[in-house]
């Protein structure tokens, strides 16, 4: 499937077309976790599109998958979203070679762009080597690239965890079109990158509280990938409305929307008490999958390595959703098995 741009056109294409929110989709499995659950994955893709997301990130790094399963997961997401939403992948595998293989597969199966980060195991000797490694991965694909600097935390090079001196050089790579910052990143790092390269690529902070600065002041036009579906429904797209209100300079509306959802963060934040992606590099999809299931997603447990979501953490999520006016879905067995598996008659095996 042909890309909607050439490498030389990628930056302009992104500026003209990539406007809105991006959310991740996580793998779903059969009840015994032995295989991917294609129906469950397709359910989530459709629900995310119904939530008003412009792009879906296939987060294959979030749990235990073989390399071939990762490729199948990406193929399913690309097929289901085709013509209705852009699709991206997390190229964050064990080796550069695995990253490149996923990039090639994603492009071949209809993907739109890719978030590329260095493997956690990578240990660069210098800033120059770090740049060469990243450019090597970018040069291997025709896909537009979403630069993700929050992976290695190289504080020996810079207090932010990323050598700021090479950010402009990475932004100049022809198919690098955007970069993102996630929760826990210093705000000054986000703002410095807007200052350094915001006229060349799309810089974005995924955290809604920071949009009150990054959108009016710096013109942020997209955000993600973030689990924005955990605080809204297709019928009440609160994160989308907040983002759009700020883009349209309707500040009074934006403040009202933000306060409307504030209680969720205060309560559901308890469910993340022992989660530190910044310190571990490990994604904990259970939190997002549970909250998404509460509001209409497929749910379902994922393979190890994955942290357990404890009962009190689930209750905190449910209390947070109720506090902002949503009624969480019932039936924990359905969540554990996955909505589509449960609908087909699957039930937990009891001993």
Short mmCIF file of C-alpha atoms in Angstrom, two decimals:
data_model
loop_
_atom_site.label_atom_id
_atom_site.label_comp_id
_atom_site.label_asym_id
_atom_site.label_seq_id
_atom_site.Cartn_x
_atom_site.Cartn_y
_atom_site.Cartn_z
CA UNK A 1 0.00 0.00 0.00
CA UNK A 2 1.54 3.29 -1.10
CA UNK A 3 2.39 5.88 1.52
CA UNK A 4 0.57 9.23 1.21
CA UNK A 5 3.91 11.05 0.99
CA UNK A 6 7.51 10.64 -0.16
CA UNK A 7 10.45 11.02 2.20
CA UNK A 8 11.05 14.55 0.99
CA UNK A 9 7.36 15.39 1.53
CA UNK A 10 6.99 13.73 4.94
CA UNK A 11 7.50 16.82 7.11
CA UNK A 12 5.00 18.91 5.14
CA UNK A 13 2.52 16.02 5.05
CA UNK A 14 2.62 15.75 8.86
CA UNK A 15 2.12 19.49 9.36
CA UNK A 16 -0.93 19.45 7.09
CA UNK A 17 -2.53 16.18 8.20
CA UNK A 18 -1.44 15.09 11.68
CA UNK A 19 -3.78 17.15 13.84
CA UNK A 20 -5.46 15.59 16.88
CA UNK A 21 -4.91 12.78 19.38
CA UNK A 22 -3.15 9.43 19.05
CA UNK A 23 -3.85 6.48 21.37
CA UNK A 24 -2.22 3.07 21.84
CA UNK A 25 -3.85 -0.29 21.26
CA UNK A 26 -2.47 -3.20 23.26
CA UNK A 27 -2.50 -6.90 22.34
CA UNK A 28 -5.46 -9.07 23.31
CA UNK A 29 -5.18 -12.82 23.77
CA UNK A 30 -7.22 -16.00 23.79
CA UNK A 31 -8.35 -17.08 27.30
CA UNK A 32 -5.28 -19.29 27.84
CA UNK A 33 -2.96 -16.54 26.54
CA UNK A 34 -1.56 -18.94 23.96
CA UNK A 35 -2.52 -16.90 20.88
CA UNK A 36 -3.47 -13.40 19.85
CA UNK A 37 -7.21 -12.69 19.92
CA UNK A 38 -7.82 -11.09 16.54
CA UNK A 39 -11.45 -10.23 17.31
CA UNK A 40 -10.46 -8.50 20.55
CA UNK A 41 -7.77 -6.46 18.82
CA UNK A 42 -10.21 -5.41 16.10
CA UNK A 43 -12.79 -4.48 18.76
CA UNK A 44 -10.30 -2.14 20.42
CA UNK A 45 -9.23 -0.57 17.12
CA UNK A 46 -12.85 0.23 16.30
CA UNK A 47 -13.54 1.57 19.79
CA UNK A 48 -10.47 3.81 19.65
CA UNK A 49 -11.55 5.20 16.28
CA UNK A 50 -15.05 5.80 17.69
CA UNK A 51 -13.36 7.79 20.48
CA UNK A 52 -12.18 10.34 17.93
CA UNK A 53 -8.51 9.38 17.73
CA UNK A 54 -6.73 10.28 14.49
CA UNK A 55 -3.98 7.68 14.90
CA UNK A 56 -3.58 4.30 16.60
CA UNK A 57 -0.21 3.13 17.91
CA UNK A 58 0.22 -0.66 17.85
CA UNK A 59 2.07 -1.07 21.17
CA UNK A 60 3.58 -4.50 20.61
CA UNK A 61 6.35 -3.88 23.16
CA UNK A 62 3.87 -3.80 26.04
CA UNK A 63 3.88 -7.53 26.87
CA UNK A 64 5.34 -10.89 25.92
CA UNK A 65 5.12 -11.52 22.17
CA UNK A 66 7.34 -13.38 19.75
CA UNK A 67 8.67 -11.32 16.88
CA UNK A 68 6.27 -13.02 14.47
CA UNK A 69 3.35 -12.33 16.82
CA UNK A 70 4.33 -8.67 16.89
CA UNK A 71 4.17 -8.60 13.11
CA UNK A 72 0.76 -10.31 13.09
CA UNK A 73 -0.54 -7.86 15.69
CA UNK A 74 0.60 -4.93 13.54
CA UNK A 75 -1.02 -6.48 10.45
CA UNK A 76 -4.37 -6.82 12.25
CA UNK A 77 -4.28 -3.20 13.46
CA UNK A 78 -3.36 -1.88 10.02
CA UNK A 79 -6.09 -3.90 8.33
CA UNK A 80 -8.84 -2.85 10.74
CA UNK A 81 -7.92 0.85 10.76
CA UNK A 82 -7.37 1.08 6.99
CA UNK A 83 -8.85 4.26 5.53
CA UNK A 84 -10.26 5.42 8.89
CA UNK A 85 -7.24 6.31 11.02
CA UNK A 86 -3.48 6.62 10.68
CA UNK A 87 -1.47 3.78 12.22
CA UNK A 88 1.89 3.80 13.94
CA UNK A 89 4.09 1.27 15.73
CA UNK A 90 6.53 1.31 18.61
CA UNK A 91 9.89 0.35 17.14
CA UNK A 92 11.39 -0.29 20.58
CA UNK A 93 12.59 -3.87 20.25
CA UNK A 94 15.63 -5.71 21.61
CA UNK A 95 17.89 -4.90 18.66
CA UNK A 96 18.20 -2.38 15.87
CA UNK A 97 17.73 -5.21 13.39
CA UNK A 98 14.39 -6.18 14.96
CA UNK A 99 13.32 -2.54 14.81
CA UNK A 100 14.15 -2.38 11.11
CA UNK A 101 12.30 -5.63 10.37
CA UNK A 102 9.17 -4.29 12.10
CA UNK A 103 9.44 -1.00 10.21
CA UNK A 104 9.58 -2.83 6.90
CA UNK A 105 6.63 -5.04 7.85
CA UNK A 106 4.58 -2.05 9.03
CA UNK A 107 5.18 -0.20 5.77
CA UNK A 108 4.35 -3.29 3.70
CA UNK A 109 1.05 -3.90 5.53
CA UNK A 110 -0.31 -0.37 5.25
CA UNK A 111 1.15 1.55 8.19
CA UNK A 112 1.40 5.33 8.11
CA UNK A 113 4.30 6.22 10.40
CA UNK A 114 6.44 4.79 13.20
CA UNK A 115 7.71 5.81 16.61
CA UNK A 116 11.38 4.85 16.78
CA UNK A 117 13.43 4.64 19.94
CA UNK A 118 16.71 2.97 20.79
CA UNK A 119 16.68 -0.57 22.25
CA UNK A 120 16.90 -0.51 26.05
CA UNK A 121 20.02 -2.69 25.79
CA UNK A 122 21.84 -0.14 23.60
CA UNK A 123 24.78 1.63 25.25
CA UNK A 124 26.26 4.36 23.04
CA UNK A 125 29.86 5.43 23.56
CA UNK A 126 29.24 8.99 22.43
CA UNK A 127 26.59 11.47 21.35
CA UNK A 128 27.80 11.06 17.79
CA UNK A 129 27.26 7.30 17.90
CA UNK A 130 23.79 7.86 19.33
CA UNK A 131 22.95 10.10 16.37
CA UNK A 132 24.43 7.67 13.81
CA UNK A 133 22.46 4.78 15.29
CA UNK A 134 19.21 6.72 15.09
CA UNK A 135 19.84 7.94 11.55
CA UNK A 136 20.64 4.37 10.49
CA UNK A 137 17.18 3.24 11.62
CA UNK A 138 15.47 6.23 9.97
CA UNK A 139 17.32 5.65 6.71
CA UNK A 140 16.10 2.04 6.63
CA UNK A 141 12.45 3.02 6.08
CA UNK A 142 10.29 5.26 3.92
CA UNK A 143 7.89 5.77 6.82
CA UNK A 144 7.51 9.13 8.53
CA UNK A 145 9.29 8.87 11.88
CA UNK A 146 8.08 9.91 15.30
CA UNK A 147 11.26 10.63 17.30
CA UNK A 148 11.08 9.37 20.88
CA UNK A 149 13.97 10.52 23.12
CA UNK A 150 12.58 9.21 26.42
CA UNK A 151 14.02 5.71 26.29
CA UNK A 152 17.64 5.55 27.48
CA UNK A 153 17.90 8.32 30.11
CA UNK A 154 21.52 9.08 29.28
CA UNK A 155 22.21 11.56 32.05
CA UNK A 156 25.94 11.23 31.53
CA UNK A 157 25.37 13.22 28.34
CA UNK A 158 22.79 15.72 29.62
CA UNK A 159 20.71 16.25 32.81
CA UNK A 160 17.48 15.75 30.81
CA UNK A 161 18.51 12.20 29.89
CA UNK A 162 19.03 13.07 26.23
CA UNK A 163 21.86 15.11 24.63
CA UNK A 164 20.06 18.24 23.50
CA UNK A 165 22.90 19.13 21.13
CA UNK A 166 21.88 16.43 18.64
CA UNK A 167 18.13 17.19 18.64
CA UNK A 168 18.42 19.64 15.71
CA UNK A 169 20.43 17.12 13.68
CA UNK A 170 17.83 14.41 14.27
CA UNK A 171 15.06 16.84 13.33
CA UNK A 172 16.83 17.45 10.02
CA UNK A 173 16.67 13.77 9.00
CA UNK A 174 14.24 13.90 6.04
CA UNK A 175 11.61 11.48 7.35
CA UNK A 176 11.68 12.59 11.01
CA UNK A 177 8.44 14.56 11.27
CA UNK A 178 7.65 14.76 14.99
CA UNK A 179 8.85 14.09 18.52
CA UNK A 180 6.97 13.40 21.72
CA UNK A 181 7.39 13.68 25.46
CA UNK A 182 5.53 11.55 27.98
CA UNK A 183 4.70 11.88 31.66
CA UNK A 184 7.66 12.54 33.92
CA UNK A 185 9.70 14.40 31.30
CA UNK A 186 10.89 17.79 32.55
CA UNK A 187 8.67 20.54 31.17
CA UNK A 188 11.72 22.59 30.28
CA UNK A 189 12.87 19.77 27.97
CA UNK A 190 9.57 19.91 26.07
CA UNK A 191 9.72 23.70 25.83
CA UNK A 192 13.37 23.73 24.78
CA UNK A 193 12.60 21.36 21.92
CA UNK A 194 9.72 23.58 20.79
CA UNK A 195 12.23 26.44 20.84
CA UNK A 196 14.96 24.50 19.01
CA UNK A 197 13.07 22.54 16.36
CA UNK A 198 9.38 23.45 16.59
CA UNK A 199 9.51 25.21 13.23
CA UNK A 200 10.93 22.09 11.54
CA UNK A 201 9.01 19.18 13.11
CA UNK A 202 5.88 18.69 15.23
CA UNK A 203 6.77 18.66 18.93
CA UNK A 204 4.19 17.33 21.38
CA UNK A 205 3.72 16.71 25.08
CA UNK A 206 1.25 13.92 25.82
CA UNK A 207 0.18 15.26 29.24
CA UNK A 208 -3.13 17.22 29.12
CA UNK A 209 -2.21 19.61 31.95
CA UNK A 210 0.74 20.83 29.88
CA UNK A 211 -1.42 21.54 26.85
CA UNK A 212 -2.45 24.80 28.52
CA UNK A 213 1.10 25.99 27.79
CA UNK A 214 2.18 24.01 24.74
CA UNK A 215 -0.90 24.66 22.59
CA UNK A 216 -1.54 28.41 23.08
CA UNK A 217 2.14 29.34 23.37
CA UNK A 218 3.83 26.94 20.95
CA UNK A 219 1.06 25.73 18.65
CA UNK A 220 1.13 22.02 19.54
CA UNK A 221 -1.20 20.32 17.04
CA UNK A 222 -1.13 16.67 18.10
CA UNK A 223 -0.62 14.65 21.26
CA UNK A 224 0.09 11.03 22.00
CA UNK A 225 0.33 8.28 22.06
CA UNK A 226 -1.66 8.37 25.27
CA UNK A 227 -4.56 6.37 26.74
CA UNK A 228 -7.02 9.21 26.24
CA UNK A 229 -9.86 6.66 26.03
CA UNK A 230 -9.49 6.03 29.78
CA UNK A 231 -11.21 9.35 30.58
CA UNK A 232 -13.84 9.56 27.86
CA UNK A 233 -16.29 7.56 25.75
CA UNK A 234 -17.29 7.73 22.08
CA UNK A 235 -20.39 9.62 23.19
CA UNK A 236 -18.50 12.02 25.48
CA UNK A 237 -15.07 12.66 23.95
CA UNK A 238 -13.67 14.80 26.75
CA UNK A 239 -9.97 14.59 25.90
CA UNK A 240 -10.68 15.36 22.25
CA UNK A 241 -12.91 18.29 23.23
CA UNK A 242 -10.27 19.66 25.61
CA UNK A 243 -7.56 19.47 22.97
CA UNK A 244 -9.78 21.11 20.35
CA UNK A 245 -10.91 23.86 22.74
CA UNK A 246 -7.29 24.83 23.36
CA UNK A 247 -6.50 24.66 19.64
CA UNK A 248 -9.44 27.02 19.01
CA UNK A 249 -8.40 29.35 21.86
CA UNK A 250 -11.60 28.66 23.84
CA UNK A 251 -9.77 28.84 27.15
CA UNK A 252 -12.82 29.13 29.41
CA UNK A 253 -14.26 25.94 27.90
CA UNK A 254 -10.89 24.21 28.22
CA UNK A 255 -10.53 25.07 31.91
CA UNK A 256 -14.05 23.81 32.61
CA UNK A 257 -13.35 20.52 30.80
CA UNK A 258 -10.05 19.99 32.59
CA UNK A 259 -11.57 20.49 36.04
CA UNK A 260 -14.42 18.15 35.10
CA UNK A 261 -11.92 15.29 34.77
CA UNK A 262 -9.60 16.29 37.62
CA UNK A 263 -11.10 13.86 40.15
CA UNK A 264 -10.20 10.88 37.96
CA UNK A 265 -6.51 11.68 38.15
CA UNK A 266 -6.66 12.20 41.90
CA UNK A 267 -8.33 8.82 42.54
CA UNK A 268 -7.12 6.60 39.72
CA UNK A 269 -3.58 7.85 40.28
CA UNK A 270 -3.46 5.46 43.23
CA UNK A 271 -3.49 2.58 40.75
CA UNK A 272 -0.10 3.70 39.43
CA UNK A 273 1.64 3.96 42.78
CA UNK A 274 4.26 1.33 41.97
CA UNK A 275 4.55 1.96 38.23
CA UNK A 276 7.58 3.82 36.93
CA UNK A 277 7.99 3.64 33.18
CA UNK A 278 10.70 6.30 33.36
CA UNK A 279 12.77 4.19 35.76
CA UNK A 280 12.16 0.77 34.19
CA UNK A 281 11.26 1.31 30.54
CA UNK A 282 8.51 -1.26 31.10
CA UNK A 283 4.98 -0.47 29.93
CA UNK A 284 2.15 -1.58 32.26
CA UNK A 285 -0.79 -2.11 29.91
CA UNK A 286 -3.10 -3.59 32.55
CA UNK A 287 -4.04 -0.19 33.97
CA UNK A 288 -5.01 1.24 30.60
CA UNK A 289 -6.70 -1.97 29.42
CA UNK A 290 -8.79 -2.12 32.60
CA UNK A 291 -9.92 1.51 32.42
CA UNK A 292 -10.60 1.11 28.70
CA UNK A 293 -12.70 -2.00 29.37
CA UNK A 294 -14.67 -0.09 32.01
CA UNK A 295 -15.66 2.36 29.26
CA UNK A 296 -16.26 -0.09 26.41
CA UNK A 297 -12.93 -1.59 25.38
CA UNK A 298 -12.13 -5.28 25.04
CA UNK A 299 -10.02 -5.65 28.18
CA UNK A 300 -8.32 -8.97 28.79
CA UNK A 301 -5.15 -9.97 30.61
CA UNK A 302 -1.80 -9.97 28.84
CA UNK A 303 1.17 -12.30 28.98
CA UNK A 304 4.05 -11.98 31.36
CA UNK A 305 6.20 -10.06 31.91
CA UNK A 306 3.35 -7.85 33.07
CA UNK A 307 2.53 -6.50 36.48
CA UNK A 308 -0.64 -7.63 38.25
CA UNK A 309 -3.42 -5.09 38.66
CA UNK A 310 -4.55 -5.50 42.26
CA UNK A 311 -8.16 -5.31 43.43
CA UNK A 312 -7.64 -2.05 45.31
CA UNK A 313 -6.11 -0.51 42.19
CA UNK A 314 -9.12 -1.55 40.12
CA UNK A 315 -11.37 0.00 42.74
CA UNK A 316 -9.40 3.25 42.54
CA UNK A 317 -9.89 3.34 38.77
CA UNK A 318 -13.60 2.63 39.11
CA UNK A 319 -13.99 5.28 41.81
CA UNK A 320 -12.21 7.80 39.62
CA UNK A 321 -14.50 7.09 36.67
CA UNK A 322 -17.60 7.38 38.86
CA UNK A 323 -16.33 10.67 40.27
CA UNK A 324 -16.26 12.21 36.79
CA UNK A 325 -19.69 10.92 35.83
CA UNK A 326 -19.08 7.58 34.13
CA UNK A 327 -20.57 4.23 35.18
CA UNK A 328 -17.86 1.54 34.83
CA UNK A 329 -18.75 -1.75 33.20
CA UNK A 330 -19.44 -4.67 35.55
CA UNK A 331 -18.40 -8.35 35.41
CA UNK A 332 -14.74 -8.80 36.26
CA UNK A 333 -14.69 -12.21 34.58
CA UNK A 334 -15.42 -10.51 31.26
CA UNK A 335 -12.48 -8.15 31.82
CA UNK A 336 -10.08 -10.99 32.66
CA UNK A 337 -11.02 -13.07 29.61
CA UNK A 338 -11.63 -10.20 27.22
CA UNK A 339 -14.99 -8.96 26.05
CA UNK A 340 -15.02 -10.82 22.72
CA UNK A 341 -13.91 -14.11 24.27
CA UNK A 342 -16.57 -13.83 26.97
CA UNK A 343 -19.24 -13.12 24.35
CA UNK A 344 -18.25 -16.38 22.61
CA UNK A 345 -18.89 -18.34 25.81
CA UNK A 346 -15.42 -18.49 27.38
CA UNK A 347 -15.39 -18.70 31.17
CA UNK A 348 -12.60 -18.85 33.74
CA UNK A 349 -11.34 -22.31 34.59
CA UNK A 350 -11.95 -23.00 38.28
CA UNK A 351 -10.04 -25.53 40.39
#
